[in-house]
CSV table of C-alpha atoms in Angstrom, one decimal:
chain,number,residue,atom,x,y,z
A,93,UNK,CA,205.0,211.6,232.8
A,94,UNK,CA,205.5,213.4,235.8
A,95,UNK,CA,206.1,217.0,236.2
A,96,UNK,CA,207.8,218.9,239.5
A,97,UNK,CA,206.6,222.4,240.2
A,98,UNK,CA,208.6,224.3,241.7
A,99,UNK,CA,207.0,227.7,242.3
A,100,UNK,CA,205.2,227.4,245.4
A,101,UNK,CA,203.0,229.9,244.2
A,102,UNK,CA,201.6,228.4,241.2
A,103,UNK,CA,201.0,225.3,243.3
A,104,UNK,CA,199.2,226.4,245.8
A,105,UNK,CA,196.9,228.8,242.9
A,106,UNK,CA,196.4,225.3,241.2
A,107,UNK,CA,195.4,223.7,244.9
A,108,UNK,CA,193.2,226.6,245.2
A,109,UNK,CA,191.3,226.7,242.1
A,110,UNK,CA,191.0,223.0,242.3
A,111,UNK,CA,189.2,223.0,245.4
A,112,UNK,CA,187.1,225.8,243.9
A,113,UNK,CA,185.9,223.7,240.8
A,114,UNK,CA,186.1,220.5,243.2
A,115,UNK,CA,188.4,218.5,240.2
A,116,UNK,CA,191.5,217.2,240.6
A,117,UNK,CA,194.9,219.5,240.0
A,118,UNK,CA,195.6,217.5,237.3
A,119,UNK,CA,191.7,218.0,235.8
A,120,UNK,CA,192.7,222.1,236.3
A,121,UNK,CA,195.6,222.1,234.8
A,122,UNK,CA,194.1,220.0,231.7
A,123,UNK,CA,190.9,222.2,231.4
A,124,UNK,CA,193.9,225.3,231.2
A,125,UNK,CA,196.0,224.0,228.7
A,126,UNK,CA,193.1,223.1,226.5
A,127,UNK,CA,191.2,226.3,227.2
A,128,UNK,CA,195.2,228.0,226.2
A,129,UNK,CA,195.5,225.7,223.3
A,130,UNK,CA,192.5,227.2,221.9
A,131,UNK,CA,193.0,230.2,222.4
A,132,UNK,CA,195.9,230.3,220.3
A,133,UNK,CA,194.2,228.7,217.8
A,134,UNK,CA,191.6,231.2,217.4
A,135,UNK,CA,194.1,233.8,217.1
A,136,UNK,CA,194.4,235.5,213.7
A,137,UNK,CA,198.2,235.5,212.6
A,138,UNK,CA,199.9,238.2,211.6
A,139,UNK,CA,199.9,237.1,207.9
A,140,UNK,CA,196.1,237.3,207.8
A,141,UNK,CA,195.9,240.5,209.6
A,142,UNK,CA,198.1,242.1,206.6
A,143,UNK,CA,196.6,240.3,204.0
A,144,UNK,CA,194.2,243.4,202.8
A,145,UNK,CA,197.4,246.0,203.3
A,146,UNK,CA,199.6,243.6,201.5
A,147,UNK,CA,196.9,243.7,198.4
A,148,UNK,CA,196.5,247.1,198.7
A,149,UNK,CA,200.7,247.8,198.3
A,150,UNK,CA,200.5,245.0,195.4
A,151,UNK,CA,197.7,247.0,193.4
A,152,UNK,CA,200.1,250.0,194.0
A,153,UNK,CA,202.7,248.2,191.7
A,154,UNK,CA,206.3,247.7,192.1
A,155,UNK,CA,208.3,250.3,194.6
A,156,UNK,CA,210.7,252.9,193.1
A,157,UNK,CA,213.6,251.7,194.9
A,158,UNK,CA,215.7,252.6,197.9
A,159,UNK,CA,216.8,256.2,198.2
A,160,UNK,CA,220.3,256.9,198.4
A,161,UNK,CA,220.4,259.6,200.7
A,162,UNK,CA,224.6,260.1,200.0
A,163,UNK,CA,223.6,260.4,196.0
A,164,UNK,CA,220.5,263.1,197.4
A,165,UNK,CA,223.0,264.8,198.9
A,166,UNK,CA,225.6,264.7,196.5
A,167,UNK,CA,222.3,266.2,193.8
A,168,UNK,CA,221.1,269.2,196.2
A,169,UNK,CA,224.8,270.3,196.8
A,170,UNK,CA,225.2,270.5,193.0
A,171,UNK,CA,221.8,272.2,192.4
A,172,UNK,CA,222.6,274.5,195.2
A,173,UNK,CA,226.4,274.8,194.4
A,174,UNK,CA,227.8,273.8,197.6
């Protein structure tokens, strides 16, 4: 499969780290996307990060609920008589 580049920029970076390495562009981008690939991979995900908060909010036990700020109001103006 053949791929068209058209940022000239990108091109000529890939031409020039080629020549650097002395590999092929097609070598250098290869080595890249694996080098990416695995980088990702490595990556903790955002569910693994939170796990320990997550279990921390669990052991809390269940939330109270939403707060009804109109009803809040609606209370303080009463206790306040306004």
């Amino acid at each position: 499969m053949t791929y068209l580049i058209k940022d000239e920029t990108v091109v000529q970076q890939l031409k020039i780290l080629a020549q650097r390495k002395n590999k092929t562009v097609a070598d250098v981008l290869r080595q890249v996307i694996v080098q990416e690939i695995e980088r990702e991979d490595s990556r903790t995900s955002t569910m693994e990060k939170l796990a320990p908060v997550l279990a921390k909010a669990r052991a809390l036990g269940e939330p109270v609920g939403r707060i009804n700020w109109e009803e809040q109001k609606r209370a303080s103006d009463e206790e306040w008589g306004e």
